[in-house]
Coordinates of C-alpha atoms in Angstrom, one line a residue:
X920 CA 21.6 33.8 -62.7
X921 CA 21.3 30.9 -60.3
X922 CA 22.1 27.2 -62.1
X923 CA 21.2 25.4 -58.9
X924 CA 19.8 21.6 -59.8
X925 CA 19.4 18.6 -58.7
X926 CA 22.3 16.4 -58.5
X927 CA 21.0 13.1 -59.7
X928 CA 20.7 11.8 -63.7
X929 CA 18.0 14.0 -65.6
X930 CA 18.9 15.2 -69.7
X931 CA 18.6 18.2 -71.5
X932 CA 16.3 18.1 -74.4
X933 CA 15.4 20.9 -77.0
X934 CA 13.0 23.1 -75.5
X935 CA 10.5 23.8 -78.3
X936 CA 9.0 26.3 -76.8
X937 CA 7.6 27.3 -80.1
X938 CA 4.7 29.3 -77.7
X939 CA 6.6 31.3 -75.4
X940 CA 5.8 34.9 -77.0
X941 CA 2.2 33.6 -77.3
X942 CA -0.3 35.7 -74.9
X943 CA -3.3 33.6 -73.7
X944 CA -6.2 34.0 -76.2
X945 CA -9.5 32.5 -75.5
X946 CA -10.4 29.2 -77.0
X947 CA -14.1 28.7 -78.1
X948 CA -17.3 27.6 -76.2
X949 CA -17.6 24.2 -77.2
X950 CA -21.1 23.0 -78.4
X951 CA -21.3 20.1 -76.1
X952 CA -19.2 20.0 -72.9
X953 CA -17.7 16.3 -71.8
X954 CA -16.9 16.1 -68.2
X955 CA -15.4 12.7 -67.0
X956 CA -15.5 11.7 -63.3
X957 CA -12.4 10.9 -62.8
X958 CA -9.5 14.1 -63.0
X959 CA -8.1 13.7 -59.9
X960 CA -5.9 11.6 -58.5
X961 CA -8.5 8.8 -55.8
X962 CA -12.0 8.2 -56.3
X963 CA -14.2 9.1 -59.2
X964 CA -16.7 12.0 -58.3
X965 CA -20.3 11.2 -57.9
X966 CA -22.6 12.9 -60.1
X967 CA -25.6 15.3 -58.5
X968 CA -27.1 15.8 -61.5
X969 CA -29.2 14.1 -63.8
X970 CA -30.6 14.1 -67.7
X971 CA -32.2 17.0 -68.6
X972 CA -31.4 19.3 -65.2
X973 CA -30.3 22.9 -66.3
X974 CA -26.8 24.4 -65.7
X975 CA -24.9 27.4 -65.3
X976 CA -21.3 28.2 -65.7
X977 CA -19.7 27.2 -62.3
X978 CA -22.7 24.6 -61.4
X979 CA -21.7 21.6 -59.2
X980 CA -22.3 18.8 -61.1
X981 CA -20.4 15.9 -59.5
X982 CA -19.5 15.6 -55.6
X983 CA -16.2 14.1 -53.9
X984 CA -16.5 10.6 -53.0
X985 CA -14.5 10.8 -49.7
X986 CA -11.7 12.6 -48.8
X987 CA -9.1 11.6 -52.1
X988 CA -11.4 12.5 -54.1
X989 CA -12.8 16.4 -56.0
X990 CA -15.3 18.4 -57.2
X991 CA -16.5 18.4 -60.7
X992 CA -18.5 21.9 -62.0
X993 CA -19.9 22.8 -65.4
X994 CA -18.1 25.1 -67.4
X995 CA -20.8 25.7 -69.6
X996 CA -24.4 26.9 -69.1
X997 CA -26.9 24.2 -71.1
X998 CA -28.9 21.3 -70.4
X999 CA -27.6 17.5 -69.1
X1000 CA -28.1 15.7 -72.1
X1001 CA -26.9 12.3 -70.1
X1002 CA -24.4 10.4 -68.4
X1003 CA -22.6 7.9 -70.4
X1004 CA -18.8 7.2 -71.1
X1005 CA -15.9 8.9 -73.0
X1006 CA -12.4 7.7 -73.8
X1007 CA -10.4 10.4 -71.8
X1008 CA -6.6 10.9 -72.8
X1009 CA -4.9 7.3 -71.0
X1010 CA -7.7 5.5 -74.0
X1011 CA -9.9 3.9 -71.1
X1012 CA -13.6 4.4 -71.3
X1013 CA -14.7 6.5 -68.3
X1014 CA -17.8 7.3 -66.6
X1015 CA -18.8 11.5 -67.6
X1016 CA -21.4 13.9 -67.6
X1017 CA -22.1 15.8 -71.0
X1018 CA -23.6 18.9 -71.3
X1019 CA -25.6 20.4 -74.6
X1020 CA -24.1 24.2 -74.3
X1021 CA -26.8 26.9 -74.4
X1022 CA -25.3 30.5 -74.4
X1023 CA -22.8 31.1 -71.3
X1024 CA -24.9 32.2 -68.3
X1025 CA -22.5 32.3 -65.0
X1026 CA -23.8 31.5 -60.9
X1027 CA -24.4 34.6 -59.7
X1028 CA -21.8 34.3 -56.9
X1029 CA -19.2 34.2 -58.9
X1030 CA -17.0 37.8 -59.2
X1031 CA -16.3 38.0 -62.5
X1032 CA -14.9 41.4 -62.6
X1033 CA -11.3 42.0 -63.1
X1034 CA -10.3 43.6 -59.8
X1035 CA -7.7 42.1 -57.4
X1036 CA -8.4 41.1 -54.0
X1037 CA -5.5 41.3 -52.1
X1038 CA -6.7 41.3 -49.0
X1039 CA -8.2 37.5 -48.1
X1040 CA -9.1 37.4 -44.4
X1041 CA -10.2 34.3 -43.6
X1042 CA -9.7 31.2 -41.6
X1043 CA -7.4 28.4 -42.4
X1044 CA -10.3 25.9 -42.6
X1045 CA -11.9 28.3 -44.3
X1046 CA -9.8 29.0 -47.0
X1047 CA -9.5 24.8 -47.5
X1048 CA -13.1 24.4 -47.1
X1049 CA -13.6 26.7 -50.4
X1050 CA -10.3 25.3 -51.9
X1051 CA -11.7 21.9 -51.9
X1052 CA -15.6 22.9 -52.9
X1053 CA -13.9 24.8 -55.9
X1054 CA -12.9 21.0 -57.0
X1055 CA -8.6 22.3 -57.1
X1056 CA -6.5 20.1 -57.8
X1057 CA -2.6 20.2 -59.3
X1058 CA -2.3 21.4 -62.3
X1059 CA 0.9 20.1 -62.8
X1060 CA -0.4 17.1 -64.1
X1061 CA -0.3 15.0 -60.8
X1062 CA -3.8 16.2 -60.0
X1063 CA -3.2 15.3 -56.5
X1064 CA -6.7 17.2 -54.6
X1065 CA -5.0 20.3 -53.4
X1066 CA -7.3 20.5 -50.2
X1067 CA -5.4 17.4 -49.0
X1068 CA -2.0 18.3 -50.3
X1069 CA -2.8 21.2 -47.5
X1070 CA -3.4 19.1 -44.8
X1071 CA -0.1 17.7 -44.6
X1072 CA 0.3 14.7 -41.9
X1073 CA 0.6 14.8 -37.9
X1074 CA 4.1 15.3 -37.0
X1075 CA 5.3 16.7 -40.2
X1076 CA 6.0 20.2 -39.9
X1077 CA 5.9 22.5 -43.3
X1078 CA 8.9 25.8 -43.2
X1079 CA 8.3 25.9 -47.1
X1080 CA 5.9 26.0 -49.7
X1081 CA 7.3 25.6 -52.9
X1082 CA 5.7 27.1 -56.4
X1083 CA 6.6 24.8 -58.9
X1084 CA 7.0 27.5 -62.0
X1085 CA 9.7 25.4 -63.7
X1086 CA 7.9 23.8 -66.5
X1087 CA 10.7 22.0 -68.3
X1088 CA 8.4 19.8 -70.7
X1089 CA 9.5 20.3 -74.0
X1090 CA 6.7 22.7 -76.3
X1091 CA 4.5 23.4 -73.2
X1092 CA 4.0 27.2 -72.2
X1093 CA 1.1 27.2 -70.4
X1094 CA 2.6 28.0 -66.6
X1095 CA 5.1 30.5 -68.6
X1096 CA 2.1 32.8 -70.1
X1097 CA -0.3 32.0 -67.1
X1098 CA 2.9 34.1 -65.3
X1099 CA 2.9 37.0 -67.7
X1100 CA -0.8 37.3 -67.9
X1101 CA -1.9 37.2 -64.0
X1102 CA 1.4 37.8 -62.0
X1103 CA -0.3 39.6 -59.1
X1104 CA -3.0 36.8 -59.2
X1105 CA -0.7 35.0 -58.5
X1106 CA 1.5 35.8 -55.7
X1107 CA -1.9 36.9 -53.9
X1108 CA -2.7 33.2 -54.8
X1109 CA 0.8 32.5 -53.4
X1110 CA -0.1 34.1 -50.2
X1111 CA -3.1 32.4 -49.1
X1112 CA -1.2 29.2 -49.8
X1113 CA 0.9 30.6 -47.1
X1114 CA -1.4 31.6 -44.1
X1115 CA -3.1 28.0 -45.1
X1116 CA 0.3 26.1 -44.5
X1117 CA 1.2 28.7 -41.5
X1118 CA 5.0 29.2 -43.8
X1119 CA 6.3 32.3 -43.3
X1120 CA 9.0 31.4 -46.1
X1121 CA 7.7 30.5 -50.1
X1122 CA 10.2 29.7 -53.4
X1123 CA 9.2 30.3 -57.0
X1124 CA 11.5 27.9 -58.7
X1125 CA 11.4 28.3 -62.4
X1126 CA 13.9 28.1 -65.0
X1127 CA 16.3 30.8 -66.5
X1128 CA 14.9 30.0 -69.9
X1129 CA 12.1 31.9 -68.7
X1130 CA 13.7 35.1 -68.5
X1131 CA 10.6 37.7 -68.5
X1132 CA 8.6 36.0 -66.2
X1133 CA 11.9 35.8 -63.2
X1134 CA 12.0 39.2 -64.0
X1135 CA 8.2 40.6 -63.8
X1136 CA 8.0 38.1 -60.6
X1137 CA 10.8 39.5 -59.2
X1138 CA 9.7 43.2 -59.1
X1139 CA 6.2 41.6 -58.0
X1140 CA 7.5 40.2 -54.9
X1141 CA 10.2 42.7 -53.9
X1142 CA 8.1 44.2 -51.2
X1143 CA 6.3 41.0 -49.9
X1144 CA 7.6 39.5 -47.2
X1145 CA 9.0 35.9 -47.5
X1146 CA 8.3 35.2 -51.3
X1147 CA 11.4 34.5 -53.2
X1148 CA 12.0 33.7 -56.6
X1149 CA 14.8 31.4 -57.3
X1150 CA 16.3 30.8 -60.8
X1151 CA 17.2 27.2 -61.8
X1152 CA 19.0 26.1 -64.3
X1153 CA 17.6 24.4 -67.3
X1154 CA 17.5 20.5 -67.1
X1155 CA 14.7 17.9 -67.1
X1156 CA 12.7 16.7 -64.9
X1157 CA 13.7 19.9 -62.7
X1158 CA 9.5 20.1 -62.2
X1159 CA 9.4 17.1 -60.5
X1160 CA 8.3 17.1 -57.1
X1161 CA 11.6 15.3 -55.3
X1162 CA 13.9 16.9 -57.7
X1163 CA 12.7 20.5 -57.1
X1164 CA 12.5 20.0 -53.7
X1165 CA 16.4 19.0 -54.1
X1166 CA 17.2 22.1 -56.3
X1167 CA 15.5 24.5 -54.2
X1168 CA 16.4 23.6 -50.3
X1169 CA 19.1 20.8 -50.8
X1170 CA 17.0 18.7 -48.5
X1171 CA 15.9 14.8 -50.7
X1172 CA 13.0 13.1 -50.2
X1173 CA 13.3 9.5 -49.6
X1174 CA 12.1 6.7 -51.2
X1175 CA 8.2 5.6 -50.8
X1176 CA 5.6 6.0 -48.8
X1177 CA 7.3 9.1 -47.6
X1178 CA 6.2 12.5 -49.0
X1179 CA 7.7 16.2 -49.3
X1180 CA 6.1 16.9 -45.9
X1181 CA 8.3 14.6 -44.3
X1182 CA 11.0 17.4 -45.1
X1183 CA 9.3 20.0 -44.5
X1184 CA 8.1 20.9 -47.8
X1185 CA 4.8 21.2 -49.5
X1186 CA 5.0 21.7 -53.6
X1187 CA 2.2 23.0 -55.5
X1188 CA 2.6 24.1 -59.4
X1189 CA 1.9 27.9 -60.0
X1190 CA -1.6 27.6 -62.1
X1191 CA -2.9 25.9 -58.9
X1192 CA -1.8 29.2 -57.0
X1193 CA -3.7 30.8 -59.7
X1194 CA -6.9 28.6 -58.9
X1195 CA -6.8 29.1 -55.1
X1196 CA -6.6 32.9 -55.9
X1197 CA -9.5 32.5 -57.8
X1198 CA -11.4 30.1 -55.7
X1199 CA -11.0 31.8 -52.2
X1200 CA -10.6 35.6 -53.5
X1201 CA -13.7 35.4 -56.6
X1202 CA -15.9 32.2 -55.0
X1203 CA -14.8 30.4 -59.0
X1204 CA -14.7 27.1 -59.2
X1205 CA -12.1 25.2 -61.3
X1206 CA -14.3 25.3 -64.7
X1207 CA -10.9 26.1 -67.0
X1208 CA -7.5 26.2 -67.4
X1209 CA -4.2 27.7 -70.0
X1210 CA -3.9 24.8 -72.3
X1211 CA -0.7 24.7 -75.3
X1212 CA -1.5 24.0 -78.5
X1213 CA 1.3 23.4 -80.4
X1214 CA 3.9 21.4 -82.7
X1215 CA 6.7 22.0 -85.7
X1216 CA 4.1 21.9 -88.3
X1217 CA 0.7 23.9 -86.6
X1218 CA 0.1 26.6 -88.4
X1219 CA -0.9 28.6 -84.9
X1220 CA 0.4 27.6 -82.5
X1221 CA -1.0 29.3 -79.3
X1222 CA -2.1 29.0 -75.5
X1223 CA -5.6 29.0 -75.0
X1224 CA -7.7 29.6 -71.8
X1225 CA -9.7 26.6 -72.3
X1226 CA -13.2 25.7 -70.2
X1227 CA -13.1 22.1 -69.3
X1228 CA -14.6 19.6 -71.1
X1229 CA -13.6 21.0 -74.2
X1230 CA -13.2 18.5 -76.8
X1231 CA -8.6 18.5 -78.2
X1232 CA -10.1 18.6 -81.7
X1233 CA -12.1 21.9 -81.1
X1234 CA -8.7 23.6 -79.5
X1235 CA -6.9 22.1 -82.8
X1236 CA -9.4 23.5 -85.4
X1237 CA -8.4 27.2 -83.4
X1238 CA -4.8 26.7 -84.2
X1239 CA -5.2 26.1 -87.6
X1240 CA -6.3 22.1 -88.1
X1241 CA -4.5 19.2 -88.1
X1242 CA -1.4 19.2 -90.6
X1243 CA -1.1 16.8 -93.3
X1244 CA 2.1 15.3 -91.9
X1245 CA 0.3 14.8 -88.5
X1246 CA 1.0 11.1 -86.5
X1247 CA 0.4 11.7 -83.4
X1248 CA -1.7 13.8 -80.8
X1249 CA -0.2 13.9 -77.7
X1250 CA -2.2 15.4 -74.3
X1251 CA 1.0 17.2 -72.9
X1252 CA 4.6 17.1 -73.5
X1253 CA 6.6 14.7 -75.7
X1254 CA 8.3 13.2 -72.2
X1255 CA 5.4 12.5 -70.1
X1256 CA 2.5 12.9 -72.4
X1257 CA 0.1 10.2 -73.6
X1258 CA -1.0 9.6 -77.1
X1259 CA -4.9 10.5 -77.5
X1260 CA -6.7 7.8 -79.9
X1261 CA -8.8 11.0 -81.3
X1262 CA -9.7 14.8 -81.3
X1263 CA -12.7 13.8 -79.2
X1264 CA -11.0 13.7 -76.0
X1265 CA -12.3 16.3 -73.8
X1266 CA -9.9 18.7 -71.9
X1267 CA -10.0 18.0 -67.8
X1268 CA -8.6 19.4 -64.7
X1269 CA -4.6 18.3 -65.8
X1270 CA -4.5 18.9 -69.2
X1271 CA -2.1 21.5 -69.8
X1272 CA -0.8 20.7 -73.5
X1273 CA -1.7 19.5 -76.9
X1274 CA 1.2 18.2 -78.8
X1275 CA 0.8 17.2 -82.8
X1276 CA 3.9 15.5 -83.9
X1277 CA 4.5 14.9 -87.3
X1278 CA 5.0 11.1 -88.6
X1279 CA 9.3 11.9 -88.8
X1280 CA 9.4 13.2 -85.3
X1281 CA 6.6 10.4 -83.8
X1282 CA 7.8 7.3 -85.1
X1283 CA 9.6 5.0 -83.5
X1284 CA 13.1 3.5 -84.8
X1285 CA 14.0 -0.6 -84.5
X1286 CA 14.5 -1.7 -81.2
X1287 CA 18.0 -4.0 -81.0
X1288 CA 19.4 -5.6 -77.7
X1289 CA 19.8 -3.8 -74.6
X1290 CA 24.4 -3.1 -74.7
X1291 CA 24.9 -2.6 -71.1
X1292 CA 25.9 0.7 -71.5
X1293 CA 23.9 1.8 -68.6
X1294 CA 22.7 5.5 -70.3
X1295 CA 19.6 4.8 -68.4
X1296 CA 20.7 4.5 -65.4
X1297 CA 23.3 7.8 -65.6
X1298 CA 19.9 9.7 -66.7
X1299 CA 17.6 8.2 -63.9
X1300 CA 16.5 11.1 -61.5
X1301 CA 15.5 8.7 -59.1
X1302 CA 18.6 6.8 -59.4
X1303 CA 16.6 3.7 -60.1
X1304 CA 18.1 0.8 -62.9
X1305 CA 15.2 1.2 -65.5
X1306 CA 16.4 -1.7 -67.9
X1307 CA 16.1 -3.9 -65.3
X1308 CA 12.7 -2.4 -64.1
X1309 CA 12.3 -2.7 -67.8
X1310 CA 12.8 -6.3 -68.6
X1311 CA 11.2 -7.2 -65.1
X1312 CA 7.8 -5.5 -66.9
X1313 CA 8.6 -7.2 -70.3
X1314 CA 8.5 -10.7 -68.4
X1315 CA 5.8 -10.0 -65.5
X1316 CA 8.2 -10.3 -62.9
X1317 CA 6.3 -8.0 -60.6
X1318 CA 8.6 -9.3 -57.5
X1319 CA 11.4 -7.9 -59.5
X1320 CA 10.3 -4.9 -60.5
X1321 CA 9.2 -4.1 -57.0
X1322 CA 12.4 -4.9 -55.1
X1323 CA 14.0 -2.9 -57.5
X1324 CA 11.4 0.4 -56.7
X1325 CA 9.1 0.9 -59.5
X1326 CA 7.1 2.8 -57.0
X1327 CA 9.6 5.2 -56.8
X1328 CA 9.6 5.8 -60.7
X1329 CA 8.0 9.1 -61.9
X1330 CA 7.7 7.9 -65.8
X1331 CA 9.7 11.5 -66.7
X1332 CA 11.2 9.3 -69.8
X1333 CA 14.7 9.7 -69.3
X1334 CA 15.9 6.4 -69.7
X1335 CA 13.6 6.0 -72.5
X1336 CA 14.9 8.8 -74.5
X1337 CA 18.7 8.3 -73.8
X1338 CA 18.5 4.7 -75.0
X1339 CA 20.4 4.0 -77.9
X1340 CA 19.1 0.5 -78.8
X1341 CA 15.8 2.3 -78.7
X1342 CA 13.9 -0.1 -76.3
X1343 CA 10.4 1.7 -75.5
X1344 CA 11.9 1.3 -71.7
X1345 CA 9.2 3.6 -70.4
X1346 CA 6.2 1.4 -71.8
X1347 CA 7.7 -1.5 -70.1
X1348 CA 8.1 0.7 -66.6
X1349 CA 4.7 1.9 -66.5
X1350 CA 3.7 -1.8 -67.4
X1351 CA 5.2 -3.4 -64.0
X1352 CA 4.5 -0.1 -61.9
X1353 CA 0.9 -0.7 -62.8
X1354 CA 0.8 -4.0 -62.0
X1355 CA 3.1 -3.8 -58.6
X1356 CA 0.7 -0.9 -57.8
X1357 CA -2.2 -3.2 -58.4
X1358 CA -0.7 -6.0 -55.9
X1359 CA 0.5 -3.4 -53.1
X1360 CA -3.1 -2.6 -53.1
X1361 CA -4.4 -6.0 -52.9
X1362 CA -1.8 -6.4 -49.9
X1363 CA -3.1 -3.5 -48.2
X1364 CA -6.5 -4.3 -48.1
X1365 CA -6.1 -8.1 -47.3
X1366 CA -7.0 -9.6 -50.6

């Protein structure tokens, strides 16, 4: 096989793919369904709907506000019960509609039957006009509004659409089984991605750990016509955008504002393909998504087709309950997940992983002075310094931490994890690029 990579920093943590022989099972109907505003990347959605309004499965419930911004539909048929606030998986109180459940009665438009509809005839704006009503956005995790990824700007012209299949998070195996469960889905999904972009060439990166799912891909695409798929060799963050980019064409992305369509590149993770099949090809919303329960001491560990708005604790009770040694709940991987303050935390539109770490593997050893042994830097992907983006965050030097590209950070953890003073570099990191982010915005708009 292939062990093409990216050539700058990254590590090579233990897998823990504790899932990976785990076919998708469905996950319970929830008894009330939580559905914050804001799982996209831009503005919050604007709710359509108001207490006491009834709903079916695949019901818009919340509009885009502007362009960056989605749709929000019911995954559940019930009855508004309001609209308050939840804390959603980064601990902030958002704005969110909840929804009593009330059996699970689906819009009639919806094709719920299990043929495949290859053959999608339909106009680019089209295809992106039901693309962005279906409320798609990346399931990567970015959540970046996919009907905007496909509008790439003037003068940037896109030879390659990239399917980002890599998933190199430690424990998560939700793209994985999503690939052995719907693999013509998929590529049809793939396809449409295509005519939208007007590529004639698309990559399926994804790593050789993943051995069954290169293989079934491959025979999938050997008689469609400019889809390849392209083994790449196991080291993380390979599922980064910039660094897959790198692995699979060679070409680099450079620093901030510019994006992959400024090398001719658009990136989009493989449930999303998934989504667009299913939005263009079955008229179905986004209303749910593969989810990975798992960790060293769950008793059932599993991936779960979950409907949104699921409460983490209801997906925890089906793998078996929380374990005694439990410490920590993390919403995705143990690199670039985020501790959840509870179970209550309702699944959304990026949630692709639910990671229970006991208190030996969660907790965090004394943090000594910084040695100078520059570990971080060799691991950076971005080639950044992070202790000095670090201790720029520690101090609030924001000019500091900008001049030395913050923005350019993607918070994969690298530094973090190779540190062996143990400095919780990452925390400090996402500290400044807040802030700088904050004050780049304030610039922009004349403040």
């Amino acid at each position: 096989m292939s062990s093409r990579t990216f050539s700058t920093g990254g590590i090579h943590p233990d897998a823990k793919k504790l899932t990976s022989a785990k076919a998708i099972e469905p996950a319970l109907l929830p008894e009330q369904a939580v559905f914050p505003l804001s799982q996209h990347i831009g503005a919050p959605s604007v709710p359509c709907v108001n207490k006491g309004d009834k709903v079916l499965v695949g019901t818009l419930i919340a509009k885009p506000a502007g362009q960056m911004s989605a749709c929000i539909h019911s995954s559940v048929s019930g009855t508004v019960a309001r609209i308050d606030s939840v804390t959603d998986s980064s601990g902030q109180r958002r704005p969110a509609i909840f929804i009593d459940v009330e059996g699970d009665e689906w819009e009639p438009s919806i094709d719920r039957s299990d043929s495949l509809v290859v053959n999608v005839n339909m106009a680019k704006d089209v295809i992106i006009d039901r693309i962005r009503d279906a409320g798609i956005v990346g399931m990567g995790g970015a959540c970046f509004p996919t009907h905007v990824k496909l509008c790439p700007p003037s003068g940037c012209k896109i030879d390659t659409l990239i399917i980002n299949a890599v998933e190199c998070e430690p424990y998560l195996t939700a793209d994985h089984s999503l690939m052995l469960d719907s693999p013509d889905q998929i590529i049809v999904g793939i396809r449409i991605l295509m005519k939208t972009l007007d590529v004639e060439s698309a990559v399926i990166g994804i790593e050789e750990n993943k051995a069954d799912a290169i293989e079934l891909l491959r025979g999938k695409v050997r008689m469609v016509s400019g889809i390849e798929v392209m083994p790449l060799a196991m080291k993380y963050p390979q599922g980064g955008e910039k660094q897959l980019i790198e692995a699979v064409t060679g070409r680099r992305v450079p620093p901030p504002p510019a994006l992959p369509a400024s090398v001719g590149c658009v990136v989009v993770n493989v449930g999303t393909a998934f989504a667009v099949y299913e939005a263009v090809a079955k008229n179905k919303p986004l209303i749910e998504r593969v989810v990975t329960v798992t960790g060293d001491s769950v008793s059932n560990p599993c991936n779960l087709k979950v409907r949104l708005g699921t409460s983490v604790g209801r997906l925890i009770d089906q793998a078996g309950g929380l374990p005694q040694d439990t410490s920590k709940i993390i919403a995705g991987g143990p690199m670039m997940g985020r501790p959840l303050l509870g179970t209550d935390v309702p699944v959304v539109k990026g949630t692709s992983g639910v990671l229970i770490l006991s208190g030996k593997l969660a907790a965090r050893k004394e943090e000594r002075n910084c040695i100078r042994c520059a570990k971080c830097v060799e691991a950076c992907p971005m080639g950044l310094e992070p202790y000095k983006i670090a201790t720029a965050g520690e101090l609030g030097n924001w000019n500091v931490a900008e001049e030395s590209w913050v923005m350019s950070c993607i918070e994969c953890g690298c530094c973090q994890s190779t540190c062996p003073s143990r400095r919780p570099l990452l925390d400090w990191v996402r500290l400044a690029k807040n802030n700088v982010g904050r004050i780049i915005r304030e610039r922009q708009s004349g403040k």
